[in-house]
Amino acid sequence: MQNRFPLWKNVLIVLVLLIGLIYALPNLFGEDPAVQISPQRGAAVDESLVVRVGKILREAQIPPKSIERQEGRLLIRFPNTDAQLKAADLLRERLGDDYVVALNLAPSTPGWLQALGAKPMYLGLDLRGGVHFLLEVDMDAAIDQALERYQSDIRATLRESKIRYLGVQREGRAIVVKFRSRGDLDRAQAVLEKNFRQLVIKPDAEALQLTVQLSQAEEKEIRRFALKQNLTTLRNRVNELGVAEPVIQQQGENRIVVQLPGVQDTTRAKEILGATATLEFRLVDTEHDVEAALQGHPPIGAKLYRTRDGRPVLLKRQVIVTGDQIVDASSGFDQQSGTPAVFVTLDSVGAKRMAKVTRENIGKPMAVVFIENRIETKKVDGKTVKVRKRVEEVINVATIRGRFSKRFQITGLNSTEEARNLALLLRAGALAAPIDIVEERTVGPSLGKDNIERGFLSVIVGFTLVLVFMAWYYKLFGLVADVALFFNLVLLIAILSLLQATLTMPGIAGIVLTVGMAVDANVLIFERIKEELRNGNSPQASIYSGYEKAFATIFDANITTLIAALVLFSFGTGPIKGFAVTLSIGIMTSMFTAILVTRMLINWIYGGRRVAKLAI
């Protein structure tokens, strides 16, 4: 019984422990209060912006720790939160609407660790502080909007089919179409049933009217689409805040939970989440002079807009298609020219209208207008005032090359990034239904800090008690188990960091439980070794038998706990899932350290030599 591992096994175990140490290290460096500046409306993030921001901060005597350009954004680190808050207010005022200024906490991981891809774990809302919103999608408004669209579409369809009608009126959740004669009613019913298969159309021959209602399937689809579209819109708006690891998920049939860890600027978060936006496709008015419109005399039937870089564009007032008729949009490349393009898919009504307009206007330019309603909070004479702001800007002008169908592409874009951004706006620009904030909770940074300190203290106390007990009861073998326990904690944190998992209080509970359970395996092994020694076996044979015979028991015990953790993960919600993930990873790392790492250390101490007595 030599109790020796082959060289490759020793090297492999040491390598795993070293990698674990490296990837767990970023969690020791903490975070800096920072201000993040993101471009908007084609603004550039270049060296001139760095110089401009540096000058603004110097003049205000707010020295930053550093100013960094990162992935098209500017990150300014500050020594404390007071400087961060002052700088954010100042930069927001001085940079204007071309940039989004958001508060953030930036990891202060050294460059050499960042180069290796080592990042700290994300901290959840309860540890880092932040805001929790429960939003309710106004489904009645979504249904009303859909009925208004259908009301307009029915009018247009009857006019196109040259069927005379007395009126198209909304009555509650129905659209009533009245006619002069039975003949018109019958023809209208046939045309509407052919064009609007998703609607329920009931004729009333005596009253000479058709009652049009949404089918149950259509109503369900409108609700589903409203929720899905709002989720996408909110995700994109949260990206604008620059929040790491946000939680945006559906709750029930009409509610959305938004959790923004680390966000200190709750007013700004509410403004962005509550903004409503839509899109419109309009033809460019090429017949009239833009200069005349700039002088304050826009022609009848046209309206003056501006592009994101400030160029004036004269557009026709007639709207071809609105954003809520866009089913999907994705970026890609034009197959013929290889230039960046955006592929847009419309619903049936939008497709029909788009096909008609484009067929009649081939070779003419068409524009996409982005319209957003925001509520901004400003301080006027020391008082907080909410100002409603409407932004209307042309995000793209392209030439119509042919008749558009349900799916068409927009070209004339400068880069793949512009195509990607346009697809994002087309997909998420339109809010399908208004949302109301029904619940708002703020977890302050001080409470989060307190939670971290208490959580850290619980891990340290649990860890120390286990170390002392093992060293006292199992002597040298106990110290070896303590070293393995340390590496178990390191590996657990390293894996959570590599997965970029979000650590919450239940996650810390999982870590504390893992620390306590991790030495179970060593207790089983060491007791088995003691038993073998009592039976008169030699120390080397006892070590060998202890590890070999205890393995099956350890394996069974950990597998049953792992099954319980997997069940928790499958059926649990957010915090319970966090606990289950930490526990599952902890079980696997504890098996590795308790069996392989302790065996390697014991082999180094006792293996391959004559031993009279074991310190156990």
Coordinates of C-alpha atoms in Angstrom, one line a residue:
M1 CA 0.0 0.0 0.0
Q2 CA 2.1 2.9 -1.2
N3 CA -0.7 5.5 -1.2
R4 CA 0.6 7.5 -4.1
F5 CA -1.1 9.2 -6.9
P6 CA 0.4 9.1 -10.4
L7 CA 2.1 12.4 -11.4
W8 CA -0.6 13.3 -13.9
K9 CA -3.3 13.1 -11.2
N10 CA -1.3 15.3 -8.9
V11 CA -0.7 17.9 -11.6
L12 CA -4.3 17.8 -12.7
I13 CA -5.6 18.4 -9.1
V14 CA -3.1 21.2 -8.5
L15 CA -4.0 22.8 -11.8
V16 CA -7.7 22.8 -11.0
L17 CA -7.0 24.4 -7.6
L18 CA -4.8 27.1 -9.2
I19 CA -7.4 27.9 -11.8
G20 CA -10.0 28.1 -9.0
L21 CA -7.8 30.5 -7.1
I22 CA -7.4 32.8 -10.1
Y23 CA -11.1 32.9 -11.1
A24 CA -12.2 33.4 -7.4
L25 CA -9.7 36.4 -6.9
P26 CA -11.8 39.1 -8.7
N27 CA -14.4 38.9 -5.9
L28 CA -11.8 40.4 -3.4
F29 CA -11.4 43.7 -5.3
G30 CA -14.8 45.2 -4.8
E31 CA -16.5 47.9 -7.0
D32 CA -16.0 51.6 -7.7
P33 CA -18.9 54.1 -7.9
A34 CA -19.1 55.0 -11.6
V35 CA -21.0 57.0 -14.1
Q36 CA -21.7 55.3 -17.5
I37 CA -22.3 57.4 -20.6
S38 CA -24.0 55.8 -23.6
P39 CA -24.5 57.4 -27.0
Q40 CA -27.9 58.2 -28.4
R41 CA -29.1 59.3 -31.8
G42 CA -25.8 58.6 -33.6
A43 CA -23.6 60.5 -31.1
A44 CA -20.0 59.4 -31.0
V45 CA -18.0 58.0 -28.1
D46 CA -14.4 59.0 -29.0
E47 CA -11.4 60.8 -27.7
S48 CA -13.0 64.2 -28.1
L49 CA -15.8 63.0 -25.7
V50 CA -13.2 61.8 -23.2
V51 CA -11.5 65.2 -23.3
R52 CA -14.8 67.0 -23.1
V53 CA -15.9 65.0 -20.0
G54 CA -12.5 65.4 -18.4
K55 CA -12.7 69.2 -18.8
I56 CA -16.3 69.4 -17.4
L57 CA -15.2 67.4 -14.3
R58 CA -12.0 69.4 -13.8
E59 CA -13.9 72.7 -14.0
A60 CA -16.4 71.4 -11.4
Q61 CA -13.5 70.2 -9.3
I62 CA -14.7 66.6 -9.2
P63 CA -11.6 64.5 -9.9
P64 CA -12.4 61.0 -11.3
K65 CA -10.3 58.0 -10.6
S66 CA -10.2 57.1 -14.3
I67 CA -12.1 57.6 -17.6
E68 CA -12.3 54.5 -19.8
R69 CA -13.8 53.8 -23.2
Q70 CA -15.5 50.4 -23.1
E71 CA -17.5 48.8 -26.0
G72 CA -18.9 52.1 -27.3
R73 CA -19.5 53.5 -23.9
L74 CA -17.6 55.8 -21.5
L75 CA -17.1 54.6 -17.9
I76 CA -15.9 57.2 -15.3
R77 CA -14.9 55.8 -11.9
F78 CA -15.0 57.9 -8.8
P79 CA -13.5 57.6 -5.3
N80 CA -16.8 57.9 -3.5
T81 CA -20.6 58.0 -4.1
D82 CA -20.8 61.8 -3.3
A83 CA -18.5 62.6 -6.3
Q84 CA -20.4 60.1 -8.4
L85 CA -23.8 61.7 -7.8
K86 CA -22.5 65.2 -8.3
A87 CA -20.8 64.2 -11.6
A88 CA -23.8 62.4 -12.9
D89 CA -26.1 65.4 -12.4
L90 CA -23.5 67.7 -14.0
L91 CA -22.8 65.5 -17.0
R92 CA -26.5 64.9 -17.6
E93 CA -27.0 68.7 -17.8
R94 CA -24.0 69.4 -19.9
L95 CA -24.1 66.6 -22.4
G96 CA -27.8 67.0 -23.2
D97 CA -30.0 64.5 -25.0
D98 CA -27.3 63.0 -27.2
Y99 CA -26.0 60.8 -24.3
V100 CA -27.6 58.7 -21.6
V101 CA -25.9 59.2 -18.2
A102 CA -26.5 56.4 -15.7
L103 CA -25.1 55.6 -12.3
N104 CA -23.4 52.3 -11.9
L105 CA -21.0 50.3 -9.9
A106 CA -17.9 49.1 -11.9
P107 CA -15.8 46.1 -10.8
S108 CA -12.2 47.2 -9.9
T109 CA -10.7 43.9 -11.0
P110 CA -7.0 44.3 -12.1
G111 CA -6.2 44.3 -15.8
W112 CA -4.3 41.1 -15.8
L113 CA -7.3 39.2 -14.3
Q114 CA -9.6 40.9 -16.8
A115 CA -7.3 39.8 -19.6
L116 CA -7.8 36.2 -18.4
G117 CA -11.6 36.7 -18.5
A118 CA -11.9 36.6 -14.7
K119 CA -14.9 38.6 -13.4
P120 CA -16.5 38.8 -10.0
M121 CA -19.9 37.3 -9.3
Y122 CA -22.9 39.5 -9.8
L123 CA -24.6 40.5 -6.5
G124 CA -28.4 40.3 -6.3
L125 CA -30.8 43.0 -5.3
D126 CA -30.7 42.1 -1.6
L127 CA -26.9 42.3 -1.4
R128 CA -26.1 45.2 -3.8
G129 CA -29.1 47.3 -3.3
G130 CA -31.3 48.5 -6.2
V131 CA -34.9 48.8 -7.2
H132 CA -37.8 46.3 -7.7
F133 CA -40.7 47.2 -9.8
L134 CA -43.9 45.3 -10.4
L135 CA -45.5 46.5 -13.6
E136 CA -49.0 45.8 -14.9
V137 CA -49.7 45.8 -18.6
D138 CA -53.0 47.5 -19.4
M139 CA -54.6 44.7 -21.3
D140 CA -57.9 46.7 -21.8
A141 CA -55.9 49.4 -23.5
A142 CA -54.3 46.8 -25.7
I143 CA -57.7 45.4 -26.7
D144 CA -59.0 49.0 -27.3
Q145 CA -56.0 49.8 -29.5
A146 CA -56.6 46.6 -31.5
L147 CA -60.3 47.5 -32.0
E148 CA -59.4 51.0 -33.1
R149 CA -57.0 49.5 -35.7
Y150 CA -59.7 47.1 -36.9
Q151 CA -62.2 49.9 -37.1
S152 CA -59.9 51.9 -39.3
D153 CA -59.1 48.8 -41.4
I154 CA -62.7 47.9 -41.9
R155 CA -63.5 51.4 -43.2
A156 CA -60.5 51.2 -45.6
T157 CA -61.5 47.7 -46.8
L158 CA -65.1 48.8 -47.5
R159 CA -63.9 51.9 -49.4
E160 CA -61.5 49.8 -51.5
S161 CA -64.3 47.4 -52.3
K162 CA -66.6 50.3 -53.1
I163 CA -69.3 49.2 -50.7
R164 CA -71.4 52.1 -49.3
Y165 CA -72.0 52.2 -45.6
L166 CA -73.7 54.6 -43.1
G167 CA -71.1 54.3 -40.4
V168 CA -68.5 52.2 -38.6
Q169 CA -68.9 52.8 -34.8
R170 CA -67.4 51.3 -31.6
E171 CA -70.0 50.0 -29.2
G172 CA -68.1 48.6 -26.2
R173 CA -66.0 45.7 -27.3
A174 CA -67.7 45.5 -30.7
I175 CA -67.6 47.4 -34.0
V176 CA -70.9 48.0 -35.6
V177 CA -71.1 48.7 -39.3
K178 CA -74.5 50.1 -40.6
F179 CA -75.7 50.0 -44.2
R180 CA -78.5 51.4 -46.3
S181 CA -79.5 48.2 -48.1
R182 CA -79.5 44.5 -47.7
G183 CA -77.4 44.1 -50.8
D184 CA -74.6 46.3 -49.3
L185 CA -74.8 44.3 -46.1
D186 CA -74.4 40.9 -47.8
R187 CA -71.5 42.1 -50.0
A188 CA -69.8 43.7 -47.0
Q189 CA -70.2 40.5 -44.9
A190 CA -68.6 38.5 -47.7
V191 CA -65.6 40.9 -48.1
L192 CA -65.0 41.3 -44.3
E193 CA -65.2 37.5 -43.7
K194 CA -62.6 37.0 -46.4
N195 CA -60.2 39.7 -45.2
F196 CA -60.7 39.4 -41.4
R197 CA -60.8 35.7 -40.7
Q198 CA -59.7 36.3 -37.1
L199 CA -62.9 38.3 -36.3
V200 CA -66.4 37.1 -35.5
I201 CA -68.9 38.9 -37.8
K202 CA -72.6 38.6 -37.1
P203 CA -75.2 40.1 -39.5
D204 CA -78.5 41.7 -38.4
A205 CA -80.7 41.8 -41.5
E206 CA -83.5 43.7 -39.7
A207 CA -81.3 46.5 -38.4
L208 CA -79.1 46.4 -41.6
Q209 CA -75.9 46.2 -39.6
L210 CA -72.9 43.9 -39.0
T211 CA -71.5 43.4 -35.5
V212 CA -67.8 42.7 -35.6
Q213 CA -66.1 41.2 -32.5
L214 CA -62.7 39.8 -31.6
S215 CA -62.6 36.0 -31.5
Q216 CA -61.4 34.5 -28.3
A217 CA -58.3 33.3 -30.0
E218 CA -57.6 36.8 -31.4
E219 CA -58.1 38.4 -28.0
K220 CA -55.8 35.9 -26.4
E221 CA -53.2 36.5 -29.1
I222 CA -53.5 40.3 -28.6
R223 CA -52.9 39.9 -24.8
R224 CA -50.0 37.5 -25.4
F225 CA -48.4 39.8 -28.0
A226 CA -48.8 42.9 -25.7
L227 CA -47.0 41.1 -22.8
K228 CA -44.3 39.7 -25.0
Q229 CA -43.7 43.0 -26.8
N230 CA -43.6 44.9 -23.5
L231 CA -41.1 42.4 -22.1
T232 CA -38.8 43.0 -25.1
T233 CA -39.2 46.8 -24.9
L234 CA -38.4 46.8 -21.2
R235 CA -35.3 44.6 -21.7
N236 CA -34.0 47.0 -24.3
R237 CA -34.7 50.0 -22.1
V238 CA -33.0 48.4 -19.1
N239 CA -30.0 47.9 -21.4
E240 CA -30.0 51.7 -21.8
L241 CA -29.6 52.0 -18.0
G242 CA -26.4 49.9 -18.3
V243 CA -27.5 47.5 -15.5
A244 CA -25.7 44.3 -15.1
E245 CA -27.8 41.1 -14.5
P246 CA -31.2 42.7 -14.5
V247 CA -34.2 40.5 -13.8
I248 CA -37.1 41.1 -16.2
Q249 CA -39.7 38.3 -16.1
Q250 CA -43.4 37.6 -16.6
Q251 CA -45.5 37.2 -13.5
G252 CA -49.0 35.9 -14.2
E253 CA -50.9 36.8 -17.3
N254 CA -50.5 40.6 -17.2
R255 CA -47.6 41.5 -14.9
I256 CA -43.9 42.0 -15.3
V257 CA -41.3 42.0 -12.5
V258 CA -38.2 44.2 -13.1
Q259 CA -35.3 44.1 -10.7
L260 CA -32.4 46.4 -11.2
P261 CA -29.5 45.5 -8.9
G262 CA -27.0 48.4 -8.2
V263 CA -29.3 51.1 -9.7
Q264 CA -29.2 54.1 -7.5
D265 CA -31.0 56.5 -9.8
T266 CA -34.6 55.2 -9.3
T267 CA -36.2 58.3 -10.8
R268 CA -34.3 57.8 -14.0
A269 CA -35.2 54.1 -14.0
K270 CA -38.9 54.9 -13.7
E271 CA -38.7 57.4 -16.5
I272 CA -37.1 55.0 -18.9
L273 CA -39.4 52.1 -18.0
G274 CA -42.5 54.2 -18.2
A275 CA -41.7 55.8 -21.5
T276 CA -43.9 54.8 -24.5
A277 CA -42.7 54.6 -28.0
T278 CA -44.0 53.7 -31.5
L279 CA -42.9 53.8 -35.1
E280 CA -44.4 55.0 -38.3
F281 CA -43.5 54.4 -41.9
R282 CA -44.2 57.5 -44.1
L283 CA -43.4 58.6 -47.6
V284 CA -40.9 61.4 -48.1
D285 CA -42.4 64.5 -49.7
T286 CA -40.1 65.1 -52.7
E287 CA -42.5 67.5 -54.4
H288 CA -42.1 70.5 -52.0
D289 CA -39.2 72.5 -50.8
V290 CA -37.7 71.7 -47.4
E291 CA -36.3 75.2 -47.1
A292 CA -39.8 76.7 -47.3
A293 CA -41.0 74.4 -44.6
L294 CA -38.0 75.5 -42.5
Q295 CA -39.2 79.1 -42.8
G296 CA -42.4 78.0 -41.1
H297 CA -44.5 77.3 -44.1
P298 CA -44.9 73.5 -44.4
P299 CA -47.1 72.4 -47.4
I300 CA -50.6 71.0 -46.7
G301 CA -50.4 67.2 -46.2
A302 CA -46.8 67.3 -45.2
K303 CA -44.9 67.7 -41.9
L304 CA -41.3 68.6 -41.2
Y305 CA -39.2 66.1 -39.2
R306 CA -35.5 65.9 -38.4
T307 CA -33.1 63.0 -38.6
R308 CA -31.0 61.9 -35.6
D309 CA -28.1 64.0 -37.0
G310 CA -30.3 67.1 -37.2
R311 CA -31.0 67.1 -41.0
P312 CA -34.6 68.3 -41.9
V313 CA -36.8 65.9 -43.8
L314 CA -40.3 66.7 -45.2
L315 CA -42.6 63.7 -44.8
K316 CA -46.2 63.2 -46.0
R317 CA -48.8 63.2 -43.2
Q318 CA -50.4 59.9 -44.3
V319 CA -49.0 57.0 -42.3
I320 CA -48.4 53.8 -44.2
V321 CA -47.8 51.4 -41.3
T322 CA -47.3 51.8 -37.6
G323 CA -44.9 50.0 -35.3
D324 CA -47.6 47.8 -33.7
Q325 CA -48.1 46.1 -37.1
I326 CA -44.5 44.9 -37.1
V327 CA -44.4 41.2 -36.2
D328 CA -40.6 40.8 -36.3
A329 CA -37.4 42.6 -37.4
S330 CA -33.9 41.2 -37.7
S331 CA -30.6 42.5 -39.0
G332 CA -28.6 40.8 -41.7
F333 CA -27.1 41.4 -45.2
D334 CA -28.6 42.1 -48.6
Q335 CA -28.0 39.0 -50.7
Q336 CA -27.4 41.1 -53.9
S337 CA -25.2 43.9 -52.6
G338 CA -23.8 42.3 -49.4
T339 CA -24.6 45.6 -47.5
P340 CA -26.2 45.7 -44.1
A341 CA -30.0 45.3 -44.1
V342 CA -32.9 45.0 -41.8
F343 CA -35.6 42.4 -42.5
V344 CA -39.1 43.4 -41.4
T345 CA -42.2 41.2 -41.1
L346 CA -45.6 42.8 -41.0
D347 CA -49.0 41.4 -40.0
S348 CA -51.6 40.8 -42.7
V349 CA -53.3 44.2 -42.6
G350 CA -50.0 46.1 -42.5
A351 CA -48.6 43.9 -45.3
K352 CA -51.6 44.7 -47.5
R353 CA -51.3 48.4 -47.0
M354 CA -47.5 48.4 -47.4
A355 CA -47.9 46.4 -50.7
K356 CA -50.4 48.9 -52.1
V357 CA -48.3 52.0 -51.2
T358 CA -45.0 50.7 -52.4
R359 CA -46.4 49.4 -55.7
E360 CA -47.5 52.9 -56.5
N361 CA -44.3 54.6 -55.3
I362 CA -41.4 52.5 -56.6
G363 CA -38.2 54.6 -56.8
K364 CA -39.4 57.1 -54.2
P365 CA -37.9 57.4 -50.7
M366 CA -39.7 56.2 -47.6
A367 CA -38.8 57.1 -44.0
V368 CA -39.1 55.4 -40.6
V369 CA -40.1 57.8 -37.8
F370 CA -39.4 56.9 -34.2
I371 CA -41.8 58.6 -31.7
E372 CA -41.3 58.4 -28.0
N373 CA -43.2 59.9 -25.1
R374 CA -41.1 60.4 -21.9
I375 CA -41.7 61.9 -18.5
E376 CA -38.6 63.6 -17.2
T377 CA -38.1 64.9 -13.7
K378 CA -36.3 68.2 -13.4
K379 CA -35.6 70.6 -10.6
V380 CA -37.1 74.1 -11.2
D381 CA -36.5 76.7 -8.4
G382 CA -35.7 73.9 -6.0
K383 CA -38.9 72.0 -6.7
T384 CA -39.2 68.7 -8.5
V385 CA -41.3 69.1 -11.7
K386 CA -42.3 66.3 -14.0
V387 CA -42.2 67.3 -17.7
R388 CA -43.8 65.3 -20.4
K389 CA -41.6 65.2 -23.5
R390 CA -42.3 63.9 -27.0
V391 CA -39.4 62.9 -29.3
E392 CA -40.1 62.5 -33.0
E393 CA -37.1 61.7 -35.2
V394 CA -36.4 60.0 -38.5
I395 CA -34.3 57.0 -37.9
N396 CA -33.9 55.9 -41.5
V397 CA -34.7 57.0 -45.1
A398 CA -34.4 54.4 -47.8
T399 CA -35.5 54.1 -51.5
I400 CA -38.3 51.8 -52.4
R401 CA -36.9 49.3 -54.9
G402 CA -40.0 47.2 -55.5
R403 CA -43.3 46.2 -54.2
F404 CA -43.1 45.2 -50.6
S405 CA -44.8 42.1 -49.3
K406 CA -45.4 40.8 -45.8
R407 CA -41.6 40.5 -45.4
F408 CA -39.3 43.2 -46.8
Q409 CA -35.9 44.6 -46.2
I410 CA -34.6 48.1 -45.5
T411 CA -31.1 48.9 -47.0
G412 CA -29.1 52.1 -47.2
L413 CA -27.6 51.6 -43.7
N414 CA -24.1 52.6 -43.0
S415 CA -22.9 49.7 -40.9
T416 CA -24.0 46.3 -39.3
E417 CA -24.2 48.1 -36.0
E418 CA -26.7 50.6 -37.4
A419 CA -28.7 47.7 -38.9
R420 CA -28.7 45.9 -35.5
N421 CA -29.8 49.0 -33.7
L422 CA -32.6 49.7 -36.2
A423 CA -33.8 46.1 -35.9
L424 CA -33.8 46.5 -32.2
L425 CA -35.8 49.7 -32.4
L426 CA -38.3 48.2 -34.8
R427 CA -38.8 45.2 -32.6
A428 CA -38.9 47.0 -29.3
G429 CA -39.7 50.6 -30.1
A430 CA -43.4 50.1 -30.1
L431 CA -44.9 49.5 -26.7
A432 CA -48.0 47.3 -27.4
A433 CA -49.9 48.6 -24.4
P434 CA -49.4 51.1 -21.5
I435 CA -47.8 49.8 -18.3
D436 CA -48.5 51.0 -14.8
I437 CA -46.0 50.6 -11.9
V438 CA -48.2 48.9 -9.2
E439 CA -45.4 48.2 -6.7
E440 CA -42.0 49.8 -6.1
R441 CA -39.4 48.7 -3.6
T442 CA -36.0 50.2 -3.1
V443 CA -33.2 48.3 -1.3
G444 CA -30.6 50.9 -0.4
P445 CA -26.9 50.4 -0.8
S446 CA -26.4 50.6 3.0
L447 CA -29.0 47.8 3.6
G448 CA -27.3 45.7 0.8
K449 CA -23.9 46.4 2.4
D450 CA -25.3 45.3 5.8
N451 CA -26.6 42.1 4.2
I452 CA -23.2 41.4 2.6
E453 CA -21.4 42.0 5.9
R454 CA -23.8 39.7 7.8
G455 CA -23.7 37.1 5.1
F456 CA -19.9 37.2 5.0
L457 CA -19.8 37.0 8.8
S458 CA -22.0 33.9 8.8
V459 CA -19.7 32.2 6.3
I460 CA -16.6 33.1 8.3
V461 CA -18.1 32.0 11.7
G462 CA -19.3 28.7 10.2
F463 CA -16.0 28.1 8.4
T464 CA -13.9 28.9 11.5
L465 CA -16.0 26.7 13.8
V466 CA -15.7 23.8 11.4
L467 CA -11.9 24.4 11.1
V468 CA -11.4 24.4 14.8
F469 CA -13.5 21.3 15.4
M470 CA -11.8 19.3 12.7
A471 CA -8.3 20.3 13.8
W472 CA -9.1 19.5 17.4
Y473 CA -10.8 16.1 16.8
Y474 CA -8.8 14.7 13.9
K475 CA -5.5 16.5 14.4
L476 CA -3.3 16.4 11.3
F477 CA -6.0 14.7 9.3
G478 CA -8.4 17.5 10.5
L479 CA -5.9 20.2 9.3
V480 CA -5.8 18.5 5.9
A481 CA -9.6 18.5 5.8
D482 CA -9.5 22.2 6.7
V483 CA -7.2 22.9 3.7
A484 CA -9.6 21.0 1.5
L485 CA -12.5 23.0 2.9
F486 CA -10.8 26.2 2.0
F487 CA -10.3 25.1 -1.5
N488 CA -13.9 23.9 -1.7
L489 CA -15.0 27.5 -0.9
V490 CA -12.5 28.8 -3.5
L491 CA -13.8 26.4 -6.2
L492 CA -17.4 27.2 -5.4
I493 CA -16.9 30.9 -5.7
A494 CA -14.7 30.4 -8.9
I495 CA -17.4 28.4 -10.6
L496 CA -20.2 30.9 -9.6
S497 CA -17.9 33.7 -11.0
L498 CA -17.2 31.8 -14.2
L499 CA -20.9 31.2 -14.7
Q500 CA -21.5 34.9 -13.9
A501 CA -24.2 33.8 -11.5
T502 CA -26.0 36.3 -9.3
L503 CA -25.3 35.8 -5.6
T504 CA -28.3 36.5 -3.3
M505 CA -28.9 35.9 0.4
P506 CA -30.4 32.4 -0.2
G507 CA -27.2 31.7 -2.3
I508 CA -25.1 32.6 0.8
A509 CA -27.3 30.3 2.8
G510 CA -26.4 27.6 0.3
I511 CA -22.7 28.3 0.7
V512 CA -22.9 28.1 4.5
L513 CA -24.7 24.8 4.3
T514 CA -22.1 23.5 1.8
V515 CA -19.3 24.5 4.3
G516 CA -21.0 22.4 7.0
M517 CA -21.8 19.5 4.8
A518 CA -18.4 19.4 3.0
V519 CA -16.5 17.9 5.9
D520 CA -19.1 15.1 6.2
A521 CA -17.2 13.1 3.6
N522 CA -13.9 13.6 5.5
V523 CA -15.6 12.6 8.8
L524 CA -16.7 9.3 7.1
I525 CA -13.3 8.7 5.7
F526 CA -11.4 9.5 8.9
E527 CA -13.7 7.4 11.1
R528 CA -13.2 4.5 8.7
I529 CA -9.5 4.9 8.9
K530 CA -9.7 4.9 12.7
E531 CA -11.8 1.7 12.6
E532 CA -9.2 0.0 10.3
L533 CA -6.5 1.0 12.8
R534 CA -8.5 -0.5 15.7
N535 CA -8.8 -3.7 13.7
G536 CA -5.0 -4.0 13.7
N537 CA -4.3 -2.9 10.1
S538 CA -1.2 -1.0 9.3
P539 CA -1.4 2.8 8.9
Q540 CA -0.9 2.6 5.1
A541 CA -3.5 -0.1 4.7
S542 CA -5.9 1.8 6.9
I543 CA -5.6 5.0 4.8
Y544 CA -6.1 3.0 1.7
S545 CA -9.2 1.1 3.1
G546 CA -10.6 4.2 4.6
Y547 CA -10.8 6.1 1.3
E548 CA -11.8 3.0 -0.8
K549 CA -14.6 1.8 1.6
A550 CA -16.1 5.2 2.4
F551 CA -16.4 6.3 -1.2
A552 CA -19.7 4.4 -1.9
T553 CA -21.4 5.9 1.2
I554 CA -20.2 9.4 0.4
F555 CA -21.3 9.1 -3.2
D556 CA -24.8 7.9 -2.2
A557 CA -25.2 10.6 0.4
N558 CA -24.2 13.4 -2.1
I559 CA -26.3 12.0 -4.9
T560 CA -29.5 12.1 -2.8
T561 CA -28.8 15.7 -1.7
L562 CA -28.1 16.6 -5.4
I563 CA -31.4 15.1 -6.4
A564 CA -33.2 17.3 -3.8
A565 CA -31.3 20.4 -5.1
L566 CA -32.3 19.6 -8.7
V567 CA -36.0 19.3 -7.6
L568 CA -35.7 22.6 -5.8
F569 CA -34.2 24.2 -8.9
S570 CA -36.9 22.7 -11.2
F571 CA -40.0 23.8 -9.1
G572 CA -38.6 26.7 -7.2
T573 CA -38.7 30.4 -8.1
G574 CA -35.8 33.0 -8.1
P575 CA -34.4 32.9 -4.5
I576 CA -35.0 29.2 -4.1
K577 CA -33.3 28.5 -7.5
G578 CA -30.3 30.6 -6.3
F579 CA -30.1 28.4 -3.2
A580 CA -30.4 25.2 -5.3
V581 CA -27.7 26.3 -7.8
T582 CA -25.2 27.1 -4.9
L583 CA -26.0 23.9 -3.2
S584 CA -25.6 21.7 -6.3
I585 CA -22.2 23.3 -7.2
G586 CA -21.2 23.0 -3.6
I587 CA -21.9 19.3 -3.5
M588 CA -19.8 18.6 -6.6
T589 CA -16.8 20.8 -5.4
S590 CA -17.0 19.2 -1.9
M591 CA -16.8 15.7 -3.4
F592 CA -13.7 16.8 -5.4
T593 CA -11.9 18.4 -2.5
A594 CA -13.0 16.0 0.3
I595 CA -12.0 12.9 -1.7
L596 CA -9.3 13.8 -4.2
V597 CA -7.6 16.9 -2.6
T598 CA -7.4 15.4 0.9
R599 CA -6.2 12.1 -0.5
M600 CA -3.4 13.9 -2.5
L601 CA -2.3 15.8 0.7
I602 CA -2.4 12.7 2.9
N603 CA -0.4 10.8 0.2
W604 CA 2.2 13.6 0.2
I605 CA 2.5 13.4 4.0
Y606 CA 2.3 9.6 4.5
G607 CA 2.5 7.9 1.1
G608 CA 5.5 5.8 0.1
R609 CA 7.2 5.5 3.5
R610 CA 7.1 3.5 6.6
V611 CA 4.7 5.0 9.2
A612 CA 4.4 3.7 12.7
K613 CA 1.4 5.9 13.8
L614 CA -1.1 8.2 12.2
A615 CA -1.9 11.6 13.7
I616 CA -5.7 11.1 13.7

